[in-house]
Short mmCIF file of C-alpha atoms and ligand atoms in Angstrom, two decimals:
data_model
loop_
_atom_site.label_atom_id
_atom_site.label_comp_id
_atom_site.label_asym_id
_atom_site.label_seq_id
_atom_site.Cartn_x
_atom_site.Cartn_y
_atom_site.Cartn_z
CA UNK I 1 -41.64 -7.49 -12.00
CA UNK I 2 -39.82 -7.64 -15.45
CA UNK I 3 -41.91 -6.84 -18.69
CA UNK I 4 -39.89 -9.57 -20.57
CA UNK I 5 -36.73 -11.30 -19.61
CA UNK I 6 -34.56 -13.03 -22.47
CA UNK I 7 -32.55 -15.60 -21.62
CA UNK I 8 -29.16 -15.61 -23.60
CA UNK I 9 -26.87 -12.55 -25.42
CA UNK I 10 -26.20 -14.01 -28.29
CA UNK I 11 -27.67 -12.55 -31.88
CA UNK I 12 -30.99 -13.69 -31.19
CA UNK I 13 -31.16 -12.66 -27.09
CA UNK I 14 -29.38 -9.19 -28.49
CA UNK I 15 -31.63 -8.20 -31.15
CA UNK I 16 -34.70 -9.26 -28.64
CA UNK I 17 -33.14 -7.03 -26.23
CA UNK I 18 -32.81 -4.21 -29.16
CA UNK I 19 -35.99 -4.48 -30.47
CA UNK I 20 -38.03 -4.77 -26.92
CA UNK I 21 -35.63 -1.89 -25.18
CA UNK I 22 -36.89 0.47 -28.24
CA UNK I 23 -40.28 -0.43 -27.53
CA UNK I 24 -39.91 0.35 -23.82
CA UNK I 25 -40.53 -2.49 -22.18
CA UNK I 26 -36.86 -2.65 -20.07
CA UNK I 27 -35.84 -5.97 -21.45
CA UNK I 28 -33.32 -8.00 -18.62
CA UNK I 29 -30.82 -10.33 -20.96
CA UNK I 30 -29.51 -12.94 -18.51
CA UNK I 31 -26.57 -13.58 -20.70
CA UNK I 32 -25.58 -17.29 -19.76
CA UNK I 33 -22.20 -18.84 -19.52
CA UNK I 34 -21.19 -18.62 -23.18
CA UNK I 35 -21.99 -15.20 -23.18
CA UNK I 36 -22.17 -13.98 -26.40
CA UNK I 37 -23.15 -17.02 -28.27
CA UNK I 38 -21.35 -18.99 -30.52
CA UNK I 39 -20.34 -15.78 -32.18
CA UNK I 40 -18.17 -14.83 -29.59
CA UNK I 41 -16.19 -18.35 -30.38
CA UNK I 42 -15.52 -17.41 -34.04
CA UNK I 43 -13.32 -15.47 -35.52
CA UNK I 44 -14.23 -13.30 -38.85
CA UNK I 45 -17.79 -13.71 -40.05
CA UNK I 46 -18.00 -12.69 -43.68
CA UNK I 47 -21.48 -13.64 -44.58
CA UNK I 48 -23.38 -10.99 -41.97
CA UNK I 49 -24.82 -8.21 -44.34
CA UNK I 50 -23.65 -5.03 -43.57
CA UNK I 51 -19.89 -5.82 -43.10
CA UNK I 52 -18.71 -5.72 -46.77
CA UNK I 53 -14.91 -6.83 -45.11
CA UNK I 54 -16.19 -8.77 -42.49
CA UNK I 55 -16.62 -8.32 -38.99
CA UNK I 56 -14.40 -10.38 -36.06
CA UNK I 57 -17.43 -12.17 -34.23
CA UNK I 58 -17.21 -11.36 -30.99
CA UNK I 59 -16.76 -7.74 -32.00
CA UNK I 60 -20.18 -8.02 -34.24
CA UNK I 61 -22.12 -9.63 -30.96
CA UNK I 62 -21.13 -6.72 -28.53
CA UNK I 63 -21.93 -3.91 -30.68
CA UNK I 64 -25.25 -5.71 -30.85
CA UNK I 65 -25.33 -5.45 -27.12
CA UNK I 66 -23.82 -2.05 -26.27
CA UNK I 67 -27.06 -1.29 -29.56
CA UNK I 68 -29.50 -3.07 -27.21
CA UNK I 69 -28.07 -1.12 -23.84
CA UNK I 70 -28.41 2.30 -25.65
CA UNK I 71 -31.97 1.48 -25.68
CA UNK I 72 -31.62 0.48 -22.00
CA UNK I 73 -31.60 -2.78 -22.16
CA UNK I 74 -30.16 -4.42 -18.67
CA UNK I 75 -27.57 -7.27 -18.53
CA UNK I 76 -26.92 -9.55 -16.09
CA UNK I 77 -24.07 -11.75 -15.37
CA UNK I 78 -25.51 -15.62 -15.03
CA UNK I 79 -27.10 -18.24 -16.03
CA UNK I 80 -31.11 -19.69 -15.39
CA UNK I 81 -30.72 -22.22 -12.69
CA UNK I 82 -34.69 -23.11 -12.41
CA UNK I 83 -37.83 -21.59 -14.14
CA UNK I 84 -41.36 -21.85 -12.82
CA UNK I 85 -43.55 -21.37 -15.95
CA UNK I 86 -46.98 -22.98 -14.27
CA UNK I 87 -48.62 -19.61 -14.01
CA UNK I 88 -47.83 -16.16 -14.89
CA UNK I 89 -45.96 -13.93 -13.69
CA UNK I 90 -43.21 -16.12 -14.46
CA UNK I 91 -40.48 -16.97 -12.01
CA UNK I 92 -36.64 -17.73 -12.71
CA UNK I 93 -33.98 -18.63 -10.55
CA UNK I 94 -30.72 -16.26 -11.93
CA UNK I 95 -27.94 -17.77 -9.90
CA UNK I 96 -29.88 -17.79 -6.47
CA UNK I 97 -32.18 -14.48 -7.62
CA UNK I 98 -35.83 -15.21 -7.98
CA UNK I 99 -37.15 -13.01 -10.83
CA UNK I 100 -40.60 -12.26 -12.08
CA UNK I 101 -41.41 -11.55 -15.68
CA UNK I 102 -44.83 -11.29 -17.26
CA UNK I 103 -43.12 -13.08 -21.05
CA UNK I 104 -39.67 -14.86 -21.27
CA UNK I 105 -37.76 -15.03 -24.71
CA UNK I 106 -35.92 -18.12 -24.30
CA UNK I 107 -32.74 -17.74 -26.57
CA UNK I 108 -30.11 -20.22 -25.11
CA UNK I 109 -28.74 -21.51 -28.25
CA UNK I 110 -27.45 -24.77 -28.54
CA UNK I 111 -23.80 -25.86 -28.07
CA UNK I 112 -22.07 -27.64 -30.90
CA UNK I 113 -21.17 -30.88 -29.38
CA UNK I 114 -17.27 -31.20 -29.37
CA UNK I 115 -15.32 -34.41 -28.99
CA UNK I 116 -13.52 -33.44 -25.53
CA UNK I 117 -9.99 -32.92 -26.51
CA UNK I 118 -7.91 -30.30 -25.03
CA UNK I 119 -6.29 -29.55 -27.99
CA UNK I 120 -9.93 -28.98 -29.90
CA UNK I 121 -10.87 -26.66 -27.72
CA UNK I 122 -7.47 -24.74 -27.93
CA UNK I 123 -8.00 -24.32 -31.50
CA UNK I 124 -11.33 -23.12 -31.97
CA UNK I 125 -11.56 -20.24 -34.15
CA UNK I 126 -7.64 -21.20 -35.20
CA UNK I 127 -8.40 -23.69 -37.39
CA UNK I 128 -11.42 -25.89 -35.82
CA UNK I 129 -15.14 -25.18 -36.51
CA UNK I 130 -18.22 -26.89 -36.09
CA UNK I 131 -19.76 -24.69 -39.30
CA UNK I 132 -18.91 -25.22 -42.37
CA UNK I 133 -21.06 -22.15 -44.01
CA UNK I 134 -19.34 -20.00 -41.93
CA UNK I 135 -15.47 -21.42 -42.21
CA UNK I 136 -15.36 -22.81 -45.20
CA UNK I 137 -14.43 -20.59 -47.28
CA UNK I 138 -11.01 -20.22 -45.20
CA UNK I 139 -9.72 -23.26 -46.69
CA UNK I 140 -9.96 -22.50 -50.68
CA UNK I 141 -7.22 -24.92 -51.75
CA UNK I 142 -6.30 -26.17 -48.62
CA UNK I 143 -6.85 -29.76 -46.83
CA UNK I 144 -10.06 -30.04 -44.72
CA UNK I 145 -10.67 -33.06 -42.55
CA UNK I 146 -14.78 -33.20 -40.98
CA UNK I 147 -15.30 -35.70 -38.26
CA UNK I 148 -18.78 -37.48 -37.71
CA UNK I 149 -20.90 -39.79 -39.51
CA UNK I 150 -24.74 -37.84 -39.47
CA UNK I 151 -26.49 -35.38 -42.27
CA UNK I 152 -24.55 -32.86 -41.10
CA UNK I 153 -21.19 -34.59 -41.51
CA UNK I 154 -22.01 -35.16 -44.95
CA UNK I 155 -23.90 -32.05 -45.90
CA UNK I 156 -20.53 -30.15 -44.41
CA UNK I 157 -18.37 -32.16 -46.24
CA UNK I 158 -20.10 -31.76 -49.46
CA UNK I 159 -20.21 -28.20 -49.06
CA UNK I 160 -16.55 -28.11 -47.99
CA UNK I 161 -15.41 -29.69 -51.36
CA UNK I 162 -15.91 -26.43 -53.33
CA UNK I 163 -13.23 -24.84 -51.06
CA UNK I 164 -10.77 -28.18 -50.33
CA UNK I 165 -8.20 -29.49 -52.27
CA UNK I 166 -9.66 -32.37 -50.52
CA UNK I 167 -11.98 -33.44 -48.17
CA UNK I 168 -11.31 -36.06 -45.73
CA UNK I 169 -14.51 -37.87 -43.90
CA UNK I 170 -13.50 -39.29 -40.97
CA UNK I 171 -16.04 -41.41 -38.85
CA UNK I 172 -15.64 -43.83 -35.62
CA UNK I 173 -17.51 -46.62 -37.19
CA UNK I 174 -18.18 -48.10 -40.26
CA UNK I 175 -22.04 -47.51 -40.81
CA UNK I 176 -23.61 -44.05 -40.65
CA UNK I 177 -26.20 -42.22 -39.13
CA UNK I 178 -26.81 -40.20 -42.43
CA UNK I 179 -29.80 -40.22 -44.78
CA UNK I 180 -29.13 -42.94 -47.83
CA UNK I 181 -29.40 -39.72 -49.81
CA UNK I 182 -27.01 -37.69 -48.41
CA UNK I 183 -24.97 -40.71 -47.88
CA UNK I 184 -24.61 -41.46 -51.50
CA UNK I 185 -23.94 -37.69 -52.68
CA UNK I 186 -20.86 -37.58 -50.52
CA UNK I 187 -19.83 -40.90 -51.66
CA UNK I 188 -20.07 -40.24 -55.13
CA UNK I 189 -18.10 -36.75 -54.79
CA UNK I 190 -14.93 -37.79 -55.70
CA UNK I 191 -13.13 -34.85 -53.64
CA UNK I 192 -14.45 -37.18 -50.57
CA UNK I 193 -12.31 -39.40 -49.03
CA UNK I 194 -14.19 -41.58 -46.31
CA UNK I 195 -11.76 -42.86 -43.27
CA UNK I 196 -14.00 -45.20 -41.52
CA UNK I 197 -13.49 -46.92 -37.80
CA UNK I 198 -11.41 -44.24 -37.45
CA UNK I 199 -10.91 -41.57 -34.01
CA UNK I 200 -8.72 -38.61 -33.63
CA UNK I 201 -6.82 -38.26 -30.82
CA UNK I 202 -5.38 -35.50 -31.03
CA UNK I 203 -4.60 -32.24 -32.86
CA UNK I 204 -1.74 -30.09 -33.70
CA UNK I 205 -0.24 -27.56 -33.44
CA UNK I 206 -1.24 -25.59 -30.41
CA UNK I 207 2.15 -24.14 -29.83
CA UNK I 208 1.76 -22.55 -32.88
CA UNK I 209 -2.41 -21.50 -32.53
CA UNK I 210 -2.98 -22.97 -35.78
CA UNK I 211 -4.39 -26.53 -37.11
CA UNK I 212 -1.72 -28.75 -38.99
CA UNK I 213 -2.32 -31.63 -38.62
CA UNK I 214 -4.08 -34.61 -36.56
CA UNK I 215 -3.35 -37.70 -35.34
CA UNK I 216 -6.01 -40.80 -35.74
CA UNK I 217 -6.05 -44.17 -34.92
CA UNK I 218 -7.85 -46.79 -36.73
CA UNK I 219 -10.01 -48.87 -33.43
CA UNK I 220 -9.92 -51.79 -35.92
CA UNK I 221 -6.02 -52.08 -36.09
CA UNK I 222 -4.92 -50.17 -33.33
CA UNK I 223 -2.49 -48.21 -35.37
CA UNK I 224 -2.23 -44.23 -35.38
CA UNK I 225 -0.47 -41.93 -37.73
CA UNK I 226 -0.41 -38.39 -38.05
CA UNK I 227 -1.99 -36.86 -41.07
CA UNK I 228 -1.76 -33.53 -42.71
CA UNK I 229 -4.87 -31.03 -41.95
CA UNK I 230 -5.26 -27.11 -42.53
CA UNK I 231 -9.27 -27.10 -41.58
CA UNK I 232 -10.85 -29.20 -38.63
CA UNK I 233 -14.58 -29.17 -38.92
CA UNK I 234 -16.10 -31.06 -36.11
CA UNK I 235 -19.95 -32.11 -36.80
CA UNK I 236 -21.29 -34.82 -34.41
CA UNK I 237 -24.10 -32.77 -33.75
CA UNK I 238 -25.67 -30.13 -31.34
CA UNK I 239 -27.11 -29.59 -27.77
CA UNK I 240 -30.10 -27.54 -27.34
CA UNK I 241 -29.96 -25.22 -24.11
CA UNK I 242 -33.05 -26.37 -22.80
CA UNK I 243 -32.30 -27.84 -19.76
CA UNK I 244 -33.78 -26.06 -17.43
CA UNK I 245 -37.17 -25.56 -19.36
CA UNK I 246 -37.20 -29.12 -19.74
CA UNK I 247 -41.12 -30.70 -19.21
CA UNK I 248 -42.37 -26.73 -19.20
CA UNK I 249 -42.06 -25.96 -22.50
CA UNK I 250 -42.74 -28.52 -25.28
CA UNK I 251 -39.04 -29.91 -26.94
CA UNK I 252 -38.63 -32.67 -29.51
CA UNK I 253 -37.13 -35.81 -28.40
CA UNK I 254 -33.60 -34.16 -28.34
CA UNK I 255 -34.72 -30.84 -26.59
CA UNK I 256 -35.42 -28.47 -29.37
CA UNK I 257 -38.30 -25.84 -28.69
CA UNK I 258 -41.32 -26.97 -30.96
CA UNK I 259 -43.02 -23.85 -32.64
CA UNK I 260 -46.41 -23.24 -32.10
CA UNK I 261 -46.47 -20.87 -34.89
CA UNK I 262 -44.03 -17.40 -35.27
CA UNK I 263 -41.94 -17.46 -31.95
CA UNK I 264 -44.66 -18.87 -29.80
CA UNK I 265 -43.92 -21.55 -27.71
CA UNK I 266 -46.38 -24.30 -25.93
CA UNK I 267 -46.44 -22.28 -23.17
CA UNK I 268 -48.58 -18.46 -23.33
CA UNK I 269 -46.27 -15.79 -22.66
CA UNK I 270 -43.33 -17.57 -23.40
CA UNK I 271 -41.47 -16.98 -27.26
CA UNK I 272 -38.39 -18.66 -28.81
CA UNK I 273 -35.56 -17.18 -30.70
CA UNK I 274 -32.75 -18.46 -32.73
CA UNK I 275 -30.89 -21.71 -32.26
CA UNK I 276 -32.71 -23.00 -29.34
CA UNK I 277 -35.65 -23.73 -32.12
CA UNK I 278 -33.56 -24.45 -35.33
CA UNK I 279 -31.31 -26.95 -36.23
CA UNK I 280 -31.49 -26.68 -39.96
CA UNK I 281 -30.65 -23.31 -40.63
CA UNK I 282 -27.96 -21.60 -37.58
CA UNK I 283 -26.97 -18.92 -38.76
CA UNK I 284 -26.07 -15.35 -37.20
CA UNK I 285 -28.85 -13.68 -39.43
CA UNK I 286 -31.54 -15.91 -38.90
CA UNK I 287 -31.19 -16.07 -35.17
CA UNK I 288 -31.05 -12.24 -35.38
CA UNK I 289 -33.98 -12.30 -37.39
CA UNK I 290 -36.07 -15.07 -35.26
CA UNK I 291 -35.31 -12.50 -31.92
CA UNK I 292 -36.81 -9.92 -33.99
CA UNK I 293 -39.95 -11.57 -34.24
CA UNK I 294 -40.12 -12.40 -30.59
CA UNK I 295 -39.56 -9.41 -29.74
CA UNK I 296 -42.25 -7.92 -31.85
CA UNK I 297 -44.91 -11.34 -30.24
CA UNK I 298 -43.89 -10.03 -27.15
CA UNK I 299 -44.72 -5.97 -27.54
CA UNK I 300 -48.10 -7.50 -29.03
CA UNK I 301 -48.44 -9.88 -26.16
CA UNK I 302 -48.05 -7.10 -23.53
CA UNK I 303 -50.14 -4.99 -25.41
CA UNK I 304 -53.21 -7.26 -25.57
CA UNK I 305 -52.72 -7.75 -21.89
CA UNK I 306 -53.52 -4.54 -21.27
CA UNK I 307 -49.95 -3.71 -20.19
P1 NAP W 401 -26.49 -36.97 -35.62
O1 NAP W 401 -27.43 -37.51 -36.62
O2 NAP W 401 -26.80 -37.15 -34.18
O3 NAP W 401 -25.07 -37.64 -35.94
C1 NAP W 401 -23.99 -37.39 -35.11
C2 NAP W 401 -22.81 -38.17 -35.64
O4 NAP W 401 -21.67 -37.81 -34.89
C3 NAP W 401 -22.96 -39.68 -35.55
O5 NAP W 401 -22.42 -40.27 -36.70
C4 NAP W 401 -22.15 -40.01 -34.31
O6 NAP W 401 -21.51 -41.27 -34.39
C5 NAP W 401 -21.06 -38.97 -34.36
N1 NAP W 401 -20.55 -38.68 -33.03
C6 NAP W 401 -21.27 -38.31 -31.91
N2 NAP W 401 -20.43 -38.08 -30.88
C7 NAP W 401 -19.17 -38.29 -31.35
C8 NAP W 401 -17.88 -38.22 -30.78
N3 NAP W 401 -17.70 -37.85 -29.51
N4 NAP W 401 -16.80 -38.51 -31.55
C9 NAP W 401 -16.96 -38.88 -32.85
N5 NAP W 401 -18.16 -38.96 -33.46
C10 NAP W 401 -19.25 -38.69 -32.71
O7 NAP W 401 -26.22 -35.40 -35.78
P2 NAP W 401 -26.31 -34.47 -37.08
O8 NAP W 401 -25.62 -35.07 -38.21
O9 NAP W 401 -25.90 -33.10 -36.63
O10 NAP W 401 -27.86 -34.43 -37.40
C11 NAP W 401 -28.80 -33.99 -36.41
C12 NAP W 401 -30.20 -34.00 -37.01
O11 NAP W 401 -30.33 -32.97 -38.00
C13 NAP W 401 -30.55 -35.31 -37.70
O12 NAP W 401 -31.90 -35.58 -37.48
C14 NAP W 401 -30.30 -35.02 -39.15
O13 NAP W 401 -31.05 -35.84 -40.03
C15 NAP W 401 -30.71 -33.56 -39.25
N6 NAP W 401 -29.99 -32.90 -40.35
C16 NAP W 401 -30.59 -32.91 -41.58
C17 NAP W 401 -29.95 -32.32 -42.65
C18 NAP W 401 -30.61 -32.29 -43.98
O14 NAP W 401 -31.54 -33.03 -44.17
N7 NAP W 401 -30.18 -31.46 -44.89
C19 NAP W 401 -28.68 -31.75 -42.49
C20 NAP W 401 -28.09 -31.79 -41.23
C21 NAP W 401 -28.76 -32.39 -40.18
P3 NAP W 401 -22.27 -42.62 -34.02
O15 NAP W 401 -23.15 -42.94 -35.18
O16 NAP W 401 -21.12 -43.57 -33.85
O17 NAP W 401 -23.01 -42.39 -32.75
#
């Protein structure tokens, strides 16, 4: 029988798992099969206070972990494969493992949602992003190309344009998702240049582990041409990690935990942290700071329990 048990190690599961192991109460991280988070895909992260030159991101996530085991928090290799919240103690399934925990702070992120090339996923870190506030400013003066046609594809591009020589918008149809509002600011920003009915199939240059270039193809014409690209920000949108909790704990219609106020969740016992509940905000500090307050609901939680 587990005190707590926090499901995912990235900033929010890891500073969970720091602030519950120095309260004593033996946190168990089940790390999940991006362990890590979506830190451990990036490369320098510049904008974590603290690190006045930066910090690589994977190295920032495991010194947030080896912080959390010097505490004595306990990792486990894995992933949730069911979870019986009906009653407490609750039970999880950790890759054929039945657990019991008296609270569970689900932090399981979401994924960024990629569009499935080979070459994408090469370059990740080397040139392709799916966040713009953290990449950005790796392009001052350089060619940036986003892909997608929602609020964040605009919002990103927007941003982008204070770092770009130029911005280039490229969408697979011709009408968009977006707000009107944020539709019309990144139309009227003249360093945006929309490429409509447009796909990319492909991007270069993994040979040499940096982006270069792309090639698209209009679906209208048929035609494809390669164009010239330094910074690849994909923004089609994310996937909550909520699978498995999925008619246990209360989600909006794509999946994201609602709040019931601070890090509770629908269900007693069970708190929230980081990305799992946010899709505005995403950052590395602000899921740190969300698995703080779980952590602290939690000790509370226990305490009034009598435990
Ligand atoms: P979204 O609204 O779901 O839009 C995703 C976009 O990506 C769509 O244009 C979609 O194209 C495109 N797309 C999806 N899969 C693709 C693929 N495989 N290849 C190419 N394009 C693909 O996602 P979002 O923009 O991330 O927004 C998510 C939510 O957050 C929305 O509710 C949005 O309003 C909100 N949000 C709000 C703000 C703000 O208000 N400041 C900022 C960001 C996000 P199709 O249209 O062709 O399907």
């Amino acid at each position: 029988m587990r005190n707590v048990v926090i499901v995912g190690s990235g900033c929010a599961g890891n500073t969970a798992a720091i602030y519950t192991a120095r309260a004593g109460l033996d946190p168990l991280v089940v790390k999940g099969i991006d362990a890590g988070g979506q830190l451990s895909w990036t490369t320098e992260v510049e904008n974590f206070p603290g690190f006045p030159d930066g910090i690589m991101g994977p190295e920032l996530v495991d010194a947030m972990k080896r912080q959390a085991e010097r505490f004595g928090a306990y990792f486990m290799d894995g992933s949730v494969l069911e979870a019986d919240l009906s009653q407490r103690p609750f039970k999880l399934n950790v890759e054929g493992h039945w657990l019991e925990t008296r609270t569970l702070i689900v932090a399981s992120g979401a994924s960024a949602r990629w569009i499935g090339l080979a070459s994408e996923q090469a370059l990740i870190g080397h040139g392709v992003s799916s966040c713009a506030t953290c990449d950005g400013f790796f392009y001052k003066g350089k060619k940036i190309m986003v892909v997608g046609g929602g609020d964040s594809a605009m919002e990103e591009a927007n941003f982008l344009t204070r770092f770009g020589s130029e911005v280039a918008l490229v969408h697979r149809k011709d009408s968009f998702r977006a707000s009107k509002i944020m539709l019309d600011r990144a139309i009227a920003n003249p360093k945006i240049k929309f490429q409509t009915n447009t796909v990319v199939e492909e991007i270069h240059d993994v040979s040499k582990n940096s982006v270069t270039g792309v090639r698209l193809r209009n679906v209208q014409t048929g035609l494809s041409w390669d164009q010239d690209v330094d910074g690849f920000f994909v923004a089609i949108g994310h996937i909550p990690n909520t699978k498995v909790f999925r008619g246990q704990i209360e989600t909006d219609a794509d999946g994201y935990i609602l709040s019931k106020g601070g890090a509770r969740t629908s269900v007693t016992g069970v708190f929230h942290a980081g990305d799992v509940q946010d899709r505005i905000y995403r950052q590395a500090i602000t899921a740190s700071g969300a698995g703080c307050m779980a952590a602290m609901e939690v000790e509370k939680f226990l305490e009034a329990e009598g435990h």
